[in-house]
PDB file of N, CA and C in Angstrom:
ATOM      1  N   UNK L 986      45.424 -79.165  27.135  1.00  0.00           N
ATOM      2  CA  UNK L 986      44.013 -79.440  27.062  1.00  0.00           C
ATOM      3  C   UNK L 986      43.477 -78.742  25.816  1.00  0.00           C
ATOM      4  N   UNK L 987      42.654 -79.467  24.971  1.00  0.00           N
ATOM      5  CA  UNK L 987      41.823 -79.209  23.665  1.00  0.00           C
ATOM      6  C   UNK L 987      40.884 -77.535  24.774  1.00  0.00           C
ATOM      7  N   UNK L 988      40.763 -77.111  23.190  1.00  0.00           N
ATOM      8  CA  UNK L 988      39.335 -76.290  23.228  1.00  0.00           C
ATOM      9  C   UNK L 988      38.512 -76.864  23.469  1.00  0.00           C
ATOM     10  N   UNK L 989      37.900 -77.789  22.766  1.00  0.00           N
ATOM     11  CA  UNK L 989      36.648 -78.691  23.116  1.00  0.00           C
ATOM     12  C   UNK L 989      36.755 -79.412  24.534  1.00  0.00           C
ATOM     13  N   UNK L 990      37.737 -79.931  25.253  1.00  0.00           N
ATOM     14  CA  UNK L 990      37.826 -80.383  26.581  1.00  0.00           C
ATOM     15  C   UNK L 990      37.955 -78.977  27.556  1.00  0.00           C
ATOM     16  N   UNK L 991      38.440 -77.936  27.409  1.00  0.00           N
ATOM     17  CA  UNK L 991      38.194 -76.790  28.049  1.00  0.00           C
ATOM     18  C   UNK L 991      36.367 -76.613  28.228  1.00  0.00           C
ATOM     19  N   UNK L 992      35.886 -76.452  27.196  1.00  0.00           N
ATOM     20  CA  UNK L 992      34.569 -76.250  26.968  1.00  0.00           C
ATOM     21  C   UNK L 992      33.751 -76.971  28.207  1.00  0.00           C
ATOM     22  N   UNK L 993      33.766 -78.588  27.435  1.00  0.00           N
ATOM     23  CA  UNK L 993      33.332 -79.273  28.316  1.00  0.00           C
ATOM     24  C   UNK L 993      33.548 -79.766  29.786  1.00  0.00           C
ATOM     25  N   UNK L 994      35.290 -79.035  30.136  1.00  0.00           N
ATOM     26  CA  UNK L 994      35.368 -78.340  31.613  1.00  0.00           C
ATOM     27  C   UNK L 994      34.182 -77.514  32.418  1.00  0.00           C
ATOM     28  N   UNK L 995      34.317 -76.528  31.292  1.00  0.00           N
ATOM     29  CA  UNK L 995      33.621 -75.296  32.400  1.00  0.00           C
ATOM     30  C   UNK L 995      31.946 -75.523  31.964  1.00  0.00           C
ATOM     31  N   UNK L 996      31.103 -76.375  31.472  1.00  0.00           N
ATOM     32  CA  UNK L 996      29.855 -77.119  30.720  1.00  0.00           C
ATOM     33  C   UNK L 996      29.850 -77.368  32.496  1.00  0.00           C
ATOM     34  N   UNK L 997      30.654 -78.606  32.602  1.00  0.00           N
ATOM     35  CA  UNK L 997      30.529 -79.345  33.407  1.00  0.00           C
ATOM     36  C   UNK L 997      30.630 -78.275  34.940  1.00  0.00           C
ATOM     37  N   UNK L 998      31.552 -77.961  35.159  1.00  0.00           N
ATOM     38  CA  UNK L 998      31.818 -77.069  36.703  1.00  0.00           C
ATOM     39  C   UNK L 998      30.427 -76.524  36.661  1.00  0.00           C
ATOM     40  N   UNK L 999      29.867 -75.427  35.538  1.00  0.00           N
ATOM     41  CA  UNK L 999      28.811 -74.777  35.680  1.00  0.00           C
ATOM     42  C   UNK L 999      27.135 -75.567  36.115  1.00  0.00           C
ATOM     43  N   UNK L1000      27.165 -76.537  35.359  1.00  0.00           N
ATOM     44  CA  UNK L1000      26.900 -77.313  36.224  1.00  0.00           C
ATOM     45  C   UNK L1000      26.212 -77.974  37.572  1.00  0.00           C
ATOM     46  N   UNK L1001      27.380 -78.122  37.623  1.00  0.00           N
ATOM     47  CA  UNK L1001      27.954 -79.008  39.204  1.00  0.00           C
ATOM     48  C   UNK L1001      27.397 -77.728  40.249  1.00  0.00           C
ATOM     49  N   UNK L1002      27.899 -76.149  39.755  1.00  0.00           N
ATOM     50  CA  UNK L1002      27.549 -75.347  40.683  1.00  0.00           C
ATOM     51  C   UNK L1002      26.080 -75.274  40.684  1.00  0.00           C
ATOM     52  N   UNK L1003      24.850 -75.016  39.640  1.00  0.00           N
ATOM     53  CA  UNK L1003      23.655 -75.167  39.365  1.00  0.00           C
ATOM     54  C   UNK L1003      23.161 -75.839  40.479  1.00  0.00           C
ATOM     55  N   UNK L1004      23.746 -77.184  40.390  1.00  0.00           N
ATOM     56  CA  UNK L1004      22.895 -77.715  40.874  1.00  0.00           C
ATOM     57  C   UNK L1004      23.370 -78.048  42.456  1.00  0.00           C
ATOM     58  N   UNK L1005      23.812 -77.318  43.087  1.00  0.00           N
ATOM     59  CA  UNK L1005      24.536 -77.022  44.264  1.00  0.00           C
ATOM     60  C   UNK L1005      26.067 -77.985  44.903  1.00  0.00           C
ATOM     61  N   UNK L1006      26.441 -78.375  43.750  1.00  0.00           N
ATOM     62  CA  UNK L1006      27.748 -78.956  44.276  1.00  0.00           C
ATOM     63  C   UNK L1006      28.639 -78.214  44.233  1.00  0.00           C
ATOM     64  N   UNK L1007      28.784 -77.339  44.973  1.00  0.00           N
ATOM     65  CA  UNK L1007      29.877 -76.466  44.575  1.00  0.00           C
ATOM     66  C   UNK L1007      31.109 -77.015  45.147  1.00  0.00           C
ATOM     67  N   UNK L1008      31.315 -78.134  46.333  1.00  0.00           N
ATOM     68  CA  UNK L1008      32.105 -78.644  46.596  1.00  0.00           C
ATOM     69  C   UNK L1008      32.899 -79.498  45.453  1.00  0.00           C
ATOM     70  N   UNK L1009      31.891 -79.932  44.883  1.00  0.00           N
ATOM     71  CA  UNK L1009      32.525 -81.064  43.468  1.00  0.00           C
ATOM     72  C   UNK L1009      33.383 -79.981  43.102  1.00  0.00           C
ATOM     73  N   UNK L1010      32.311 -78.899  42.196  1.00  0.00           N
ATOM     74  CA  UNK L1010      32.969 -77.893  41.290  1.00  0.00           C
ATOM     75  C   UNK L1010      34.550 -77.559  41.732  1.00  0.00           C
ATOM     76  N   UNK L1011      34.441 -77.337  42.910  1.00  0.00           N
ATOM     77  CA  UNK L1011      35.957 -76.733  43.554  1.00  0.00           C
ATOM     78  C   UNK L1011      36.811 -78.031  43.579  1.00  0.00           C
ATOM     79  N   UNK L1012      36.395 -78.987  43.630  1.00  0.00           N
ATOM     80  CA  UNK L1012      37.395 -80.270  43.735  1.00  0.00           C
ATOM     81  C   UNK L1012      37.626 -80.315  42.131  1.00  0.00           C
ATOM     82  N   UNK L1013      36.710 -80.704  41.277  1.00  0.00           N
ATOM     83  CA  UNK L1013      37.165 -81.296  40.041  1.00  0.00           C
ATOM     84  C   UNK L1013      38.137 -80.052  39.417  1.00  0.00           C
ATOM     85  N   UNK L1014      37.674 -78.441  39.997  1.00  0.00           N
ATOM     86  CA  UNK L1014      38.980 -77.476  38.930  1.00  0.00           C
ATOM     87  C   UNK L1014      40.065 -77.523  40.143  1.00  0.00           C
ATOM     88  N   UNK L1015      40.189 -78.023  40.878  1.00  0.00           N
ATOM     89  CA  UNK L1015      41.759 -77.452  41.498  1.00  0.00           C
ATOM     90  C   UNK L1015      42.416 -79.077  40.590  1.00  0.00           C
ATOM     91  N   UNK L1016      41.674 -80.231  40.480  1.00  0.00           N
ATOM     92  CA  UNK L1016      42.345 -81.323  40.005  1.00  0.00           C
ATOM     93  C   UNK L1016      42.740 -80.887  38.601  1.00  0.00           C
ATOM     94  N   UNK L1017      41.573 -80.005  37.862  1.00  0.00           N
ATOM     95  CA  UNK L1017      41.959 -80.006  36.320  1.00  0.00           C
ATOM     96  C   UNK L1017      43.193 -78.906  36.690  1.00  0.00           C
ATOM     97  N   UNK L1018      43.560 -78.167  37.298  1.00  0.00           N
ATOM     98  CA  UNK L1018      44.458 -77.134  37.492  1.00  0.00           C
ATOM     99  C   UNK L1018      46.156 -78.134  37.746  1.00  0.00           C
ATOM    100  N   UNK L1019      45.960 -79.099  38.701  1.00  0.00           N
ATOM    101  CA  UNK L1019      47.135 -79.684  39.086  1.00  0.00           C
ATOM    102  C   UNK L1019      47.129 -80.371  37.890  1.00  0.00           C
ATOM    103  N   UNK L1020      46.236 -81.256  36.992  1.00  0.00           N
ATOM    104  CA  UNK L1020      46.746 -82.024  35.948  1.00  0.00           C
ATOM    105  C   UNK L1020      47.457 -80.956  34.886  1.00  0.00           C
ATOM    106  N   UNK L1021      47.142 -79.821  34.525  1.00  0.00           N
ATOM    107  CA  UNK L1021      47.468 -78.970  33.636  1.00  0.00           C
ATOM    108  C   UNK L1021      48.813 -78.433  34.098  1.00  0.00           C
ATOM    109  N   UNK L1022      49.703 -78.198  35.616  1.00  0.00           N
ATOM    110  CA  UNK L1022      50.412 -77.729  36.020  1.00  0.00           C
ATOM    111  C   UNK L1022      51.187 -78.668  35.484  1.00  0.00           C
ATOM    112  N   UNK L1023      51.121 -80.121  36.167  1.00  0.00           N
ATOM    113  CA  UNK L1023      52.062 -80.968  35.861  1.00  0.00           C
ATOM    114  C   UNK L1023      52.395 -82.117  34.854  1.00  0.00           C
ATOM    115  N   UNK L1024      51.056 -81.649  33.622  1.00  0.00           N
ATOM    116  CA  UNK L1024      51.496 -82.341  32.363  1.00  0.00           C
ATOM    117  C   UNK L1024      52.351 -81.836  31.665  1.00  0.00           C
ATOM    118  N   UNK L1025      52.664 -80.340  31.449  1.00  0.00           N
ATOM    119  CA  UNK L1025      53.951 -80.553  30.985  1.00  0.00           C
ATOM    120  C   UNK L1025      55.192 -80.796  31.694  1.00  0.00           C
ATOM    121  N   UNK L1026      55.735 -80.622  32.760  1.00  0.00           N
ATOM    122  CA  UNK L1026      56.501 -81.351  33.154  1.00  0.00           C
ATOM    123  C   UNK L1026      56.865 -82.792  32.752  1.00  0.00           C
ATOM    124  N   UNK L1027      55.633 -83.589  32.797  1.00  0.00           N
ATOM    125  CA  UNK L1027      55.816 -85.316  32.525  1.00  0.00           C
ATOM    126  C   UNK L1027      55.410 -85.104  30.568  1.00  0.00           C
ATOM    127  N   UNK L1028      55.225 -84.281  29.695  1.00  0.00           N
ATOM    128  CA  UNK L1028      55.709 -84.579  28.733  1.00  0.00           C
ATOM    129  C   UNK L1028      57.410 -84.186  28.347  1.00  0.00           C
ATOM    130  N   UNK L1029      58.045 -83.417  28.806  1.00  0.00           N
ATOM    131  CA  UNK L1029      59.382 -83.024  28.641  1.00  0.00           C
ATOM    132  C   UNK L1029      59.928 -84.170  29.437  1.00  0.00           C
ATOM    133  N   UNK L1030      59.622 -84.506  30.754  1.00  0.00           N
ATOM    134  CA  UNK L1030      60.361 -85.511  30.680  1.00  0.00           C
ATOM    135  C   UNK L1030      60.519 -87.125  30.178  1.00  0.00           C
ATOM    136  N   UNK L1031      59.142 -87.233  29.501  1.00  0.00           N
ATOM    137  CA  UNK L1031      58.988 -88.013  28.168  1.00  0.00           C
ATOM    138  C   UNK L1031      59.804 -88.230  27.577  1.00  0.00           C
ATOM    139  N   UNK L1032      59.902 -86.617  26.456  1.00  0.00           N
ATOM    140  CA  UNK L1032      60.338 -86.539  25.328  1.00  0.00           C
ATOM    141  C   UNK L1032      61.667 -86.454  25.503  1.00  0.00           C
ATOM    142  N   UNK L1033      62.467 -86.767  26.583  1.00  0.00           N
ATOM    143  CA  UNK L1033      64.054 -86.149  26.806  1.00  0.00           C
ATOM    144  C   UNK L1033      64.316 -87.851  26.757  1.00  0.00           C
ATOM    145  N   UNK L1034      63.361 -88.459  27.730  1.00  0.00           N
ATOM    146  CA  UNK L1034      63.637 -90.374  26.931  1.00  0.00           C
ATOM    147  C   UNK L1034      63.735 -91.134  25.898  1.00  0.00           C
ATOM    148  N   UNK L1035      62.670 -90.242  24.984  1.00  0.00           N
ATOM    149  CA  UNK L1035      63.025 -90.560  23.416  1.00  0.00           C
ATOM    150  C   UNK L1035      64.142 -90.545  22.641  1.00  0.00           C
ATOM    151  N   UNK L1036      65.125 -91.173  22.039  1.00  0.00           N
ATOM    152  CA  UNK L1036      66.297 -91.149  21.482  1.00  0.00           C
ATOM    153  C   UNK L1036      65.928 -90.515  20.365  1.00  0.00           C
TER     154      UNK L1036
END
C-alpha cells in the first residue's frame, strides 16, 4: 500500500469513527489488514509464474 493510500486509509477510518460508525471503522481496517497480510503472498506467487 502507497503512502498516499495509507493516508487516505486512516482520513477515512477517522472519519467513519467521527461520525459514529465505529462498526464500519473496525470492519473496513481488519479488511485493509487481511488485504495487506495476503497480498504478498499472491504477488510471490505471481511472480514464481512468470518465466
Amino acid at each position: 500500500m502507497t503512502t498516499a493510500a495509507g493516508i487516505w486509509f486512516t482520513v477515512a477510518t477517522g472519519i467513519a469513527v467521527g461520525l459514529g460508525r465505529e462498526q464500519t471503522a473496525v470492519l473496513c481496517t481488519a479488511l485493509a489488514w487481511l488485504v495487506l497480510y495476503v497480498m504478498p503472498f499472491f504477488i510471490r506467487l505471481t511472480l514464481k509464474k512468470i518465466p
